[in-house]
């Protein structure tokens, strides 16, 4: 489980990393887009300024053309204004250059800030990686803890299982002893019960024989006692009584047969009890024992019922006797009935005295009946008195024997209670036997489970060994990652120090920019005093100044934010150091846990050995159980016969399924008819698609004609613009801008037209694709049609049932098709309207933007309708697919029927296979047992080898760690020595460079002073010469021919010299500014280097100064290259401006010469 969780977590980590990289890429792309948009905005602003300048120049040119007709008095004013304009243009140019420089410096600052932000983001990414690594460490540690806990739980489970096995073995032994005792007790009780039953049967037989003898004697006495007149009736009653005695004898024979059955059943019960020890099925025993005992009890009930029936018959037959003639005979009959009733009872073992008395009374009766002296009445009275006395005697004996009977019944009840108790004990024993057998089954299952668990645990032990190896590898990997983390922390500290240096640089550059801004403000104040007419330009400059100030504030905010982030990074670094120390502690705990897990593995090996010894004893038990399994196999055969009966039932269900399949075939025929109708609808749809294709081709032709019209319009427009260029040469630049804007608009219109044509073409392609798909579906449907026609003859019966449903489906499909047709017509109409609107849009290019939105909305509606139509078409295809699925399901049902038949055959074949597998299983078991013993010995040897290998590995790791520590200490000492030497050399070189820069600064300041003095002198000379030129210009016409050439040449020489001086001045000023900036930077870098070296001298072993020095050196070299390139660009621009100035001077001179000539 923990491995799966680890894999899931690793996958989640990979996904999160991928998402993070994607987000960082997107962020970089967005930043690039932002920078490009800023650049575009700047370019647009520059273009706007250039357009404004061109407009001003065009207005000046137009005003110059308009004022060319003015009188000569205004020419001087115009010249003065032109000179002022030139001066102001030059000042504006200088200000523009200064603004560009400030913008470039701002751009550089922004680039530096972007680099700082990128480095900060990289650090954040590294911190996140470190946090993810920490999370991985925690997860791995938690997984190690879980594994240790799982190992502990496994050990506890093994101990519990062993204890449970021992307890089960003890319980099994106890239960076996209890079973043996109880079976012995049951056998003894059964034997005693059988003996008691035999003794009771003998007593009952003896009593019955005594009763029969007494009945015979009474019959003889009665035959002598009854008078002759009633002999016939008595004979009749005697015959009835003989019949009853015959029935009694038959009943006795039945009782004897029942007793034989009882004896047989008792024997069978004993046999069953012997079989109970060997059999496992509990229900059969219960049923057998219960039925046998019920059969033992049933004969007693039958005997009692038979005796009651005999009594009833005797009483009825005695009542039918012929003593109804007189009242005395009724009394005699009553008394005889009583006597017979008493005699029929089973308790008249009469003593000899009482039998003599009965004989005496009977003899008296016989003598009374023979004597003729008395009358019948006296004889009858005598008989009645005799019978009364006889009944009294019988009642006495009956009471005595009733007491004896009660005593016997009590004994019988006691014996029955004993029998019931024995039965209950038997049932309890049977239940216990069942429980023991269940326990045996559970024990067998547990033994099998334990065997499986043993195999699993052996595999788990192997897995644990592999896990231990992997964990050792993981610990090594964690050590490597820890070293990497330490290096990353050192890198982060270096980057933090570098960021601090960069922050100081940025602060100094900000100070420089603030000074530049203050200088610009001073220059702006001077310009406001001098140039009041150019308010618009000044406002633009003020806005730029405000922008610069806002950027300055923004930079300050960014600096504060960077400082705060640096503080946060420092806190993160301290947290990471604490985490590293925590990881080290956890690593030590992990090693301790690994040692404990090894000890646990050794204890598991010992337990496995003990378990093997218990398992060998279990194998002997399994052999006995295999013999029991053979008996179960005989019972399984009976179950197989039941399965054959169930198979017959399944065949009957197969027949019903076949009938249902016939019904489905009939429904398929109707579905095929519906498919034919749908094919007709599809053909109609295909024709409609063809019509739509034709309409699309017409629309494409119209679009092509519109494109031709557009091209012609463009050509006309270009010709008109060429004519306008020829007519208006003065306004060429302004018209170019408007022309370019119109061209861009036309290109956008062309692109939109091309986009529309592409969309139409794509729609056309989609329609063709849809038609192609429909043709493919039609071909598929035709193939299905050929298949369905073959199966039409089988499915005619069920057409009537599904016809109504299909008609409803057809109605729905027709309504949908009508809806589709209406939507297609509406789409065609809307498409025609769109084409008309497209023509209007092409004709009215001016009002294109207003109508564009309407066109887009209509196109969206059309796309929605098309998507709706496609969705409904997909639904129709799904319905068709569902119908096809229903068609396909019929052979599947047939396949299921055939599969059921195959299963029946397989069941029959499986019976024979199972008989063979039983024999194979017993053989395989013995082989597996031998293999298991062999493998257990191998596992033990491997575990011993693994323990030795792990000890060697631990020793090796400890030695390697010591070596690494010593090597790292040596390398650190070497690095520190080399760094100290490099730092000393670097400090000396920096001092030398600072001295050289200071000398250069003094030289440049002296050159600057000299240049300023020269510039002042030159300006004074210029002013004097301009005054002389003005005085010379006011002279007469006569000196024109003789003196024109010399002043022109002199003015040209002066102008050339002035230009050279100005060039030299500008170059010197630029060089001074550049050297100042460079010196400031060098000074700041030198100061930084000094501070850093002072800090590093305190902290032993820092290598950061050399890297910083190299970085600063490379950055200074790149800055020098940039300065040189900028200087070249500025010189070229200045040369172009000077050339324009010379051209203007030449034009002015030409104008002056012409005017003088005419004057």
Short mmCIF file of C-alpha atoms in Angstrom, two decimals, residues 185-195:
data_model
loop_
_atom_site.label_atom_id
_atom_site.label_comp_id
_atom_site.label_asym_id
_atom_site.label_seq_id
_atom_site.Cartn_x
_atom_site.Cartn_y
_atom_site.Cartn_z
CA UNK A 185 -21.13 -42.93 27.59
CA UNK A 186 -23.61 -42.93 24.72
CA UNK A 187 -22.79 -46.53 23.89
CA UNK A 188 -23.18 -47.57 27.53
CA UNK A 189 -26.47 -45.70 27.81
CA UNK A 190 -27.71 -47.20 24.58
CA UNK A 191 -26.79 -50.69 25.74
CA UNK A 192 -28.54 -50.11 29.09
CA UNK A 193 -31.59 -48.72 27.27
CA UNK A 194 -31.69 -51.72 24.96
CA UNK A 195 -31.45 -54.10 27.90
#
